[in-house]
mmCIF file of C-alpha atoms in Angstrom:
data_model
loop_
_atom_site.group_PDB
_atom_site.id
_atom_site.type_symbol
_atom_site.label_atom_id
_atom_site.label_comp_id
_atom_site.label_asym_id
_atom_site.label_seq_id
_atom_site.Cartn_x
_atom_site.Cartn_y
_atom_site.Cartn_z
ATOM 1 C CA ASP K 1 11.993 -2.716 -14.369
ATOM 2 C CA VAL K 2 11.192 0.130 -12.005
ATOM 3 C CA LYS K 3 11.904 -0.533 -8.397
ATOM 4 C CA VAL K 4 11.553 0.508 -4.800
ATOM 5 C CA THR K 5 14.256 -1.192 -2.772
ATOM 6 C CA GLN K 6 14.200 -1.554 0.989
ATOM 7 C CA SER K 7 17.591 -2.284 2.457
ATOM 8 C CA SER K 8 16.622 -5.154 4.750
ATOM 9 C CA ARG K 9 13.939 -7.844 4.553
ATOM 10 C CA TYR K 10 14.299 -8.873 8.183
ATOM 11 C CA LEU K 11 15.721 -6.928 11.089
ATOM 12 C CA VAL K 12 15.991 -7.705 14.800
ATOM 13 C CA LYS K 13 16.811 -4.851 17.164
ATOM 14 C CA ARG K 14 16.906 -4.346 20.895
ATOM 15 C CA THR K 15 14.642 -2.062 22.893
ATOM 16 C CA GLY K 16 16.064 1.436 23.080
ATOM 17 C CA GLU K 17 18.236 1.152 19.965
ATOM 18 C CA LYS K 18 18.080 3.797 17.243
ATOM 19 C CA VAL K 19 16.960 2.048 14.056
ATOM 20 C CA PHE K 20 17.295 3.208 10.457
ATOM 21 C CA LEU K 21 15.145 1.762 7.681
ATOM 22 C CA GLU K 22 16.292 2.748 4.218
ATOM 23 C CA CYS K 23 14.309 2.995 1.018
ATOM 24 C CA VAL K 24 15.578 3.834 -2.466
ATOM 25 C CA GLN K 25 13.585 4.291 -5.679
ATOM 26 C CA ASP K 26 14.937 4.498 -9.216
ATOM 27 C CA MET K 27 11.898 6.038 -10.913
ATOM 28 C CA ASP K 28 12.590 9.729 -10.249
ATOM 29 C CA HIS K 29 9.350 9.889 -8.250
ATOM 30 C CA GLU K 30 8.618 13.039 -6.286
ATOM 31 C CA ASN K 31 6.609 11.390 -3.518
ATOM 32 C CA MET K 32 7.685 8.757 -1.034
ATOM 33 C CA PHE K 33 5.790 7.138 1.839
ATOM 34 C CA TRP K 34 6.362 4.975 4.881
ATOM 35 C CA TYR K 35 3.587 2.664 6.122
ATOM 36 C CA ARG K 36 3.430 0.044 8.780
ATOM 37 C CA GLN K 37 1.256 -3.037 8.365
ATOM 38 C CA ASP K 38 -0.118 -4.951 11.322
ATOM 39 C CA PRO K 39 -2.641 -7.805 11.447
ATOM 40 C CA GLY K 40 -6.145 -6.467 11.949
ATOM 41 C CA LEU K 41 -5.034 -2.843 11.554
ATOM 42 C CA GLY K 42 -4.227 -2.759 7.852
ATOM 43 C CA LEU K 43 -1.826 -0.180 6.442
ATOM 44 C CA ARG K 44 -1.202 2.949 8.474
ATOM 45 C CA LEU K 45 0.694 5.937 7.127
ATOM 46 C CA ILE K 46 3.626 7.054 9.269
ATOM 47 C CA TYR K 47 5.208 9.855 7.213
ATOM 48 C CA PHE K 48 5.420 10.980 3.626
ATOM 49 C CA SER K 49 7.562 13.332 1.604
ATOM 50 C CA TYR K 50 6.614 15.204 -1.564
ATOM 51 C CA ASP K 51 10.026 16.729 -2.266
ATOM 52 C CA VAL K 52 13.611 16.647 -1.112
ATOM 53 C CA LYS K 53 13.909 17.833 2.498
ATOM 54 C CA MET K 54 10.105 18.071 2.785
ATOM 55 C CA LYS K 55 8.135 15.809 5.077
ATOM 56 C CA GLU K 56 4.612 15.524 6.395
ATOM 57 C CA LYS K 57 3.225 13.540 9.301
ATOM 58 C CA GLY K 58 0.856 10.749 8.543
ATOM 59 C CA ASP K 59 -1.619 9.115 10.878
ATOM 60 C CA ILE K 60 0.829 7.562 13.360
ATOM 61 C CA PRO K 61 4.095 9.578 13.439
ATOM 62 C CA GLU K 62 4.792 9.238 17.169
ATOM 63 C CA GLY K 63 8.109 7.544 17.875
ATOM 64 C CA TYR K 64 9.316 7.958 14.288
ATOM 65 C CA SER K 65 11.160 10.515 12.231
ATOM 66 C CA VAL K 66 12.209 10.625 8.577
ATOM 67 C CA SER K 67 14.927 12.034 6.390
ATOM 68 C CA ARG K 68 14.968 12.824 2.699
ATOM 69 C CA GLU K 69 18.254 14.384 1.660
ATOM 70 C CA LYS K 70 18.145 13.064 -1.910
ATOM 71 C CA LYS K 71 15.195 12.544 -4.193
ATOM 72 C CA GLU K 72 15.707 8.795 -4.504
ATOM 73 C CA ARG K 73 16.176 7.993 -0.817
ATOM 74 C CA PHE K 74 13.718 8.143 2.074
ATOM 75 C CA SER K 75 14.785 6.937 5.496
ATOM 76 C CA LEU K 76 12.595 6.031 8.452
ATOM 77 C CA ILE K 77 14.165 6.431 11.880
ATOM 78 C CA LEU K 78 12.976 4.865 15.098
ATOM 79 C CA GLU K 79 14.517 7.137 17.688
ATOM 80 C CA SER K 80 14.339 4.602 20.527
ATOM 81 C CA ALA K 81 12.877 1.295 19.416
ATOM 82 C CA SER K 82 10.138 -0.238 21.509
ATOM 83 C CA THR K 83 8.433 -3.626 21.327
ATOM 84 C CA ASN K 84 5.204 -2.042 20.064
ATOM 85 C CA GLN K 85 7.100 -0.996 16.949
ATOM 86 C CA THR K 86 7.526 -4.612 15.929
ATOM 87 C CA SER K 87 5.825 -4.629 12.540
ATOM 88 C CA MET K 88 6.125 -4.902 8.774
ATOM 89 C CA TYR K 89 7.307 -1.592 7.329
ATOM 90 C CA LEU K 90 6.478 -0.747 3.734
ATOM 91 C CA CYS K 91 7.986 2.015 1.646
ATOM 92 C CA ALA K 92 6.208 3.327 -1.446
ATOM 93 C CA SER K 93 6.706 5.981 -4.078
ATOM 94 C CA SER K 94 4.572 7.750 -6.665
ATOM 95 C CA PRO K 95 5.010 10.412 -9.337
ATOM 96 C CA GLY K 96 3.642 13.889 -9.630
ATOM 97 C CA GLN K 97 1.611 16.160 -7.446
ATOM 98 C CA LEU K 98 -1.615 14.181 -7.636
ATOM 99 C CA SER K 99 -0.015 10.967 -6.541
ATOM 100 C CA ALA K 100 -3.354 9.498 -5.617
ATOM 101 C CA ASP K 101 -4.244 9.273 -9.303
ATOM 102 C CA TYR K 102 -1.212 7.239 -10.306
ATOM 103 C CA GLY K 103 -1.040 4.581 -7.643
ATOM 104 C CA TYR K 104 1.969 3.597 -5.612
ATOM 105 C CA THR K 105 4.970 1.382 -6.255
ATOM 106 C CA PHE K 106 5.831 -0.506 -3.084
ATOM 107 C CA GLY K 107 9.024 -2.085 -1.842
ATOM 108 C CA SER K 108 9.108 -5.666 -0.588
ATOM 109 C CA GLY K 109 8.898 -4.598 3.029
ATOM 110 C CA THR K 110 11.087 -4.840 6.115
ATOM 111 C CA ARG K 111 9.894 -7.066 8.925
ATOM 112 C CA LEU K 112 11.245 -5.495 12.094
ATOM 113 C CA THR K 113 11.273 -7.309 15.414
ATOM 114 C CA VAL K 114 12.151 -5.358 18.547
ATOM 115 C CA VAL K 115 13.168 -7.553 21.488
ATOM 116 C CA GLY A 1 -14.231 11.535 5.968
ATOM 117 C CA ASP A 2 -13.163 9.385 3.055
ATOM 118 C CA SER A 3 -13.175 5.649 3.657
ATOM 119 C CA VAL A 4 -13.023 2.248 1.984
ATOM 120 C CA THR A 5 -14.893 -0.865 3.088
ATOM 121 C CA GLN A 6 -14.156 -4.270 1.633
ATOM 122 C CA MET A 7 -15.548 -7.671 2.387
ATOM 123 C CA GLU A 8 -13.991 -9.597 5.206
ATOM 124 C CA GLY A 9 -12.066 -12.715 4.455
ATOM 125 C CA PRO A 10 -10.822 -15.189 4.169
ATOM 126 C CA VAL A 11 -12.401 -16.173 0.887
ATOM 127 C CA THR A 12 -11.756 -19.803 -0.056
ATOM 128 C CA LEU A 13 -12.401 -20.987 -3.610
ATOM 129 C CA SER A 14 -11.592 -23.971 -5.718
ATOM 130 C CA GLU A 15 -9.438 -23.539 -8.806
ATOM 131 C CA GLU A 16 -11.386 -22.217 -11.844
ATOM 132 C CA ALA A 17 -14.141 -20.734 -9.650
ATOM 133 C CA PHE A 18 -15.487 -17.222 -10.184
ATOM 134 C CA LEU A 19 -14.155 -14.569 -7.825
ATOM 135 C CA THR A 20 -15.844 -11.443 -6.519
ATOM 136 C CA ILE A 21 -14.399 -9.290 -3.757
ATOM 137 C CA ASN A 22 -16.694 -6.428 -2.810
ATOM 138 C CA CYS A 23 -15.449 -2.906 -2.210
ATOM 139 C CA THR A 24 -17.460 0.216 -1.455
ATOM 140 C CA TYR A 25 -16.219 3.692 -0.726
ATOM 141 C CA THR A 26 -17.204 7.027 0.760
ATOM 142 C CA ALA A 27 -15.574 10.106 -0.682
ATOM 143 C CA THR A 28 -16.080 13.736 -1.475
ATOM 144 C CA GLY A 29 -15.174 14.809 -4.948
ATOM 145 C CA TYR A 30 -14.046 12.387 -7.635
ATOM 146 C CA PRO A 31 -11.532 9.904 -6.304
ATOM 147 C CA SER A 32 -9.434 7.414 -8.204
ATOM 148 C CA LEU A 33 -9.885 3.771 -7.220
ATOM 149 C CA PHE A 34 -7.311 0.988 -7.069
ATOM 150 C CA TRP A 35 -6.866 -2.674 -6.342
ATOM 151 C CA TYR A 36 -3.545 -3.859 -4.943
ATOM 152 C CA VAL A 37 -2.396 -7.443 -4.373
ATOM 153 C CA GLN A 38 0.050 -8.677 -1.733
ATOM 154 C CA TYR A 39 1.619 -12.113 -2.081
ATOM 155 C CA PRO A 40 3.002 -13.803 1.044
ATOM 156 C CA GLY A 41 6.070 -12.076 2.406
ATOM 157 C CA GLU A 42 5.988 -9.313 -0.201
ATOM 158 C CA GLY A 43 4.946 -5.689 -0.503
ATOM 159 C CA LEU A 44 1.817 -4.572 -2.305
ATOM 160 C CA GLN A 45 1.618 -4.455 -6.099
ATOM 161 C CA LEU A 46 -0.763 -2.292 -8.055
ATOM 162 C CA LEU A 47 -3.164 -4.655 -9.813
ATOM 163 C CA LEU A 48 -5.514 -2.251 -11.592
ATOM 164 C CA LYS A 49 -7.004 1.209 -11.349
ATOM 165 C CA ALA A 50 -9.836 3.428 -12.585
ATOM 166 C CA THR A 51 -9.781 7.187 -12.467
ATOM 167 C CA LYS A 52 -13.351 8.154 -13.330
ATOM 168 C CA ALA A 53 -16.902 6.861 -13.212
ATOM 169 C CA ASP A 54 -17.716 3.930 -15.552
ATOM 170 C CA ASP A 55 -14.034 3.231 -16.207
ATOM 171 C CA LYS A 56 -13.064 -0.421 -16.125
ATOM 172 C CA GLY A 57 -9.624 -1.370 -14.908
ATOM 173 C CA SER A 58 -8.230 -4.746 -15.914
ATOM 174 C CA ASN A 59 -5.034 -6.757 -15.542
ATOM 175 C CA LYS A 60 -4.046 -10.451 -15.444
ATOM 176 C CA GLY A 61 -7.680 -11.541 -15.908
ATOM 177 C CA PHE A 62 -8.924 -9.367 -13.041
ATOM 178 C CA GLU A 63 -11.284 -6.496 -13.642
ATOM 179 C CA ALA A 64 -13.225 -3.872 -11.704
ATOM 180 C CA THR A 65 -15.648 -1.151 -12.793
ATOM 181 C CA TYR A 66 -15.919 2.247 -11.109
ATOM 182 C CA ARG A 67 -19.619 2.592 -10.226
ATOM 183 C CA LYS A 68 -20.387 6.059 -8.942
ATOM 184 C CA GLU A 69 -24.105 5.385 -8.477
ATOM 185 C CA THR A 70 -23.420 2.533 -6.044
ATOM 186 C CA THR A 71 -20.038 3.875 -4.830
ATOM 187 C CA SER A 72 -18.496 0.500 -5.539
ATOM 188 C CA PHE A 73 -15.411 -0.986 -7.191
ATOM 189 C CA HIS A 74 -15.823 -4.757 -6.936
ATOM 190 C CA LEU A 75 -12.947 -6.992 -8.055
ATOM 191 C CA GLU A 76 -13.816 -9.945 -10.302
ATOM 192 C CA LYS A 77 -12.030 -12.785 -12.058
ATOM 193 C CA GLY A 78 -13.701 -15.428 -14.137
ATOM 194 C CA SER A 79 -11.453 -18.366 -13.263
ATOM 195 C CA VAL A 80 -9.047 -18.221 -10.348
ATOM 196 C CA GLN A 81 -5.797 -20.162 -10.073
ATOM 197 C CA VAL A 82 -3.842 -21.373 -7.057
ATOM 198 C CA SER A 83 -1.277 -18.675 -7.837
ATOM 199 C CA ASP A 84 -3.946 -16.001 -7.193
ATOM 200 C CA SER A 85 -3.856 -16.811 -3.474
ATOM 201 C CA ALA A 86 -2.935 -13.515 -1.831
ATOM 202 C CA VAL A 87 -4.356 -10.564 0.073
ATOM 203 C CA TYR A 88 -6.259 -8.022 -2.018
ATOM 204 C CA PHE A 89 -6.598 -4.377 -0.986
ATOM 205 C CA CYS A 90 -9.089 -1.887 -2.346
ATOM 206 C CA ALA A 91 -7.843 1.711 -2.157
ATOM 207 C CA LEU A 92 -9.057 5.236 -2.803
ATOM 208 C CA GLY A 93 -6.961 8.115 -4.028
ATOM 209 C CA THR A 94 -8.123 11.310 -2.453
ATOM 210 C CA GLY A 95 -6.824 13.643 -5.117
ATOM 211 C CA GLY A 96 -3.885 14.806 -3.058
ATOM 212 C CA PHE A 97 -0.914 12.848 -1.824
ATOM 213 C CA LYS A 98 -2.739 10.318 0.298
ATOM 214 C CA THR A 99 -4.290 6.990 -0.505
ATOM 215 C CA ILE A 100 -6.771 5.297 1.815
ATOM 216 C CA PHE A 101 -6.539 1.512 1.940
ATOM 217 C CA GLY A 102 -9.178 -1.013 2.878
ATOM 218 C CA ALA A 103 -8.438 -3.668 5.471
ATOM 219 C CA GLY A 104 -7.594 -6.315 2.885
ATOM 220 C CA THR A 105 -9.284 -9.576 1.898
ATOM 221 C CA ARG A 106 -7.335 -12.815 2.014
ATOM 222 C CA LEU A 107 -8.022 -15.233 -0.842
ATOM 223 C CA PHE A 108 -7.188 -18.950 -0.692
ATOM 224 C CA VAL A 109 -7.508 -20.970 -3.883
ATOM 225 C CA LYS A 110 -7.495 -24.753 -3.537
ATOM 226 C CA ALA A 111 -6.248 -27.077 -6.276
#
């Protein structure tokens, strides 16, 4: 069964810490995405990557960065965590150049709490 | 710009009732359309999709038809079960890398 695996289901971090959220897919997909999901705001795209070492800003990139050194792994980095980054973070992947035609495979999510 | 609008929830139904969740879209070009489902505490799962006008996507008893004339992609199921309780997201594929998601509709099914 194809999978997108997020390293942690629940995470609690302190304000100001540098936080790494890891995502690995085993489907050889070219494209990977990071979203955050908040009540009343839906899913918002933070960053995406369409190839190794390539990245593009989404709708809300401020306070985040990403890394994609290998095709299967896409990391989201919170440079200095703040309480307004408390959220559910969802990683997704999709194949091909027209990823919007194929749909996404999502991970189970990481619920991050910043205290 | 491109957008997706779906009916607000929550929707509460009794088991075996008929389900409709409305979704309309605005898009240039010829988008693909999707329904995703999110069970409590989980990520989203692709439920069904349609890539061109008049296509019908179906899965697990759910179905939706891509209606270009009404710019709609309503989700239907003839007989819901308690296990269908979840949040349902309508989404639009813009033809590039991005997908635009609706706000989600929460469904409660009572036994």
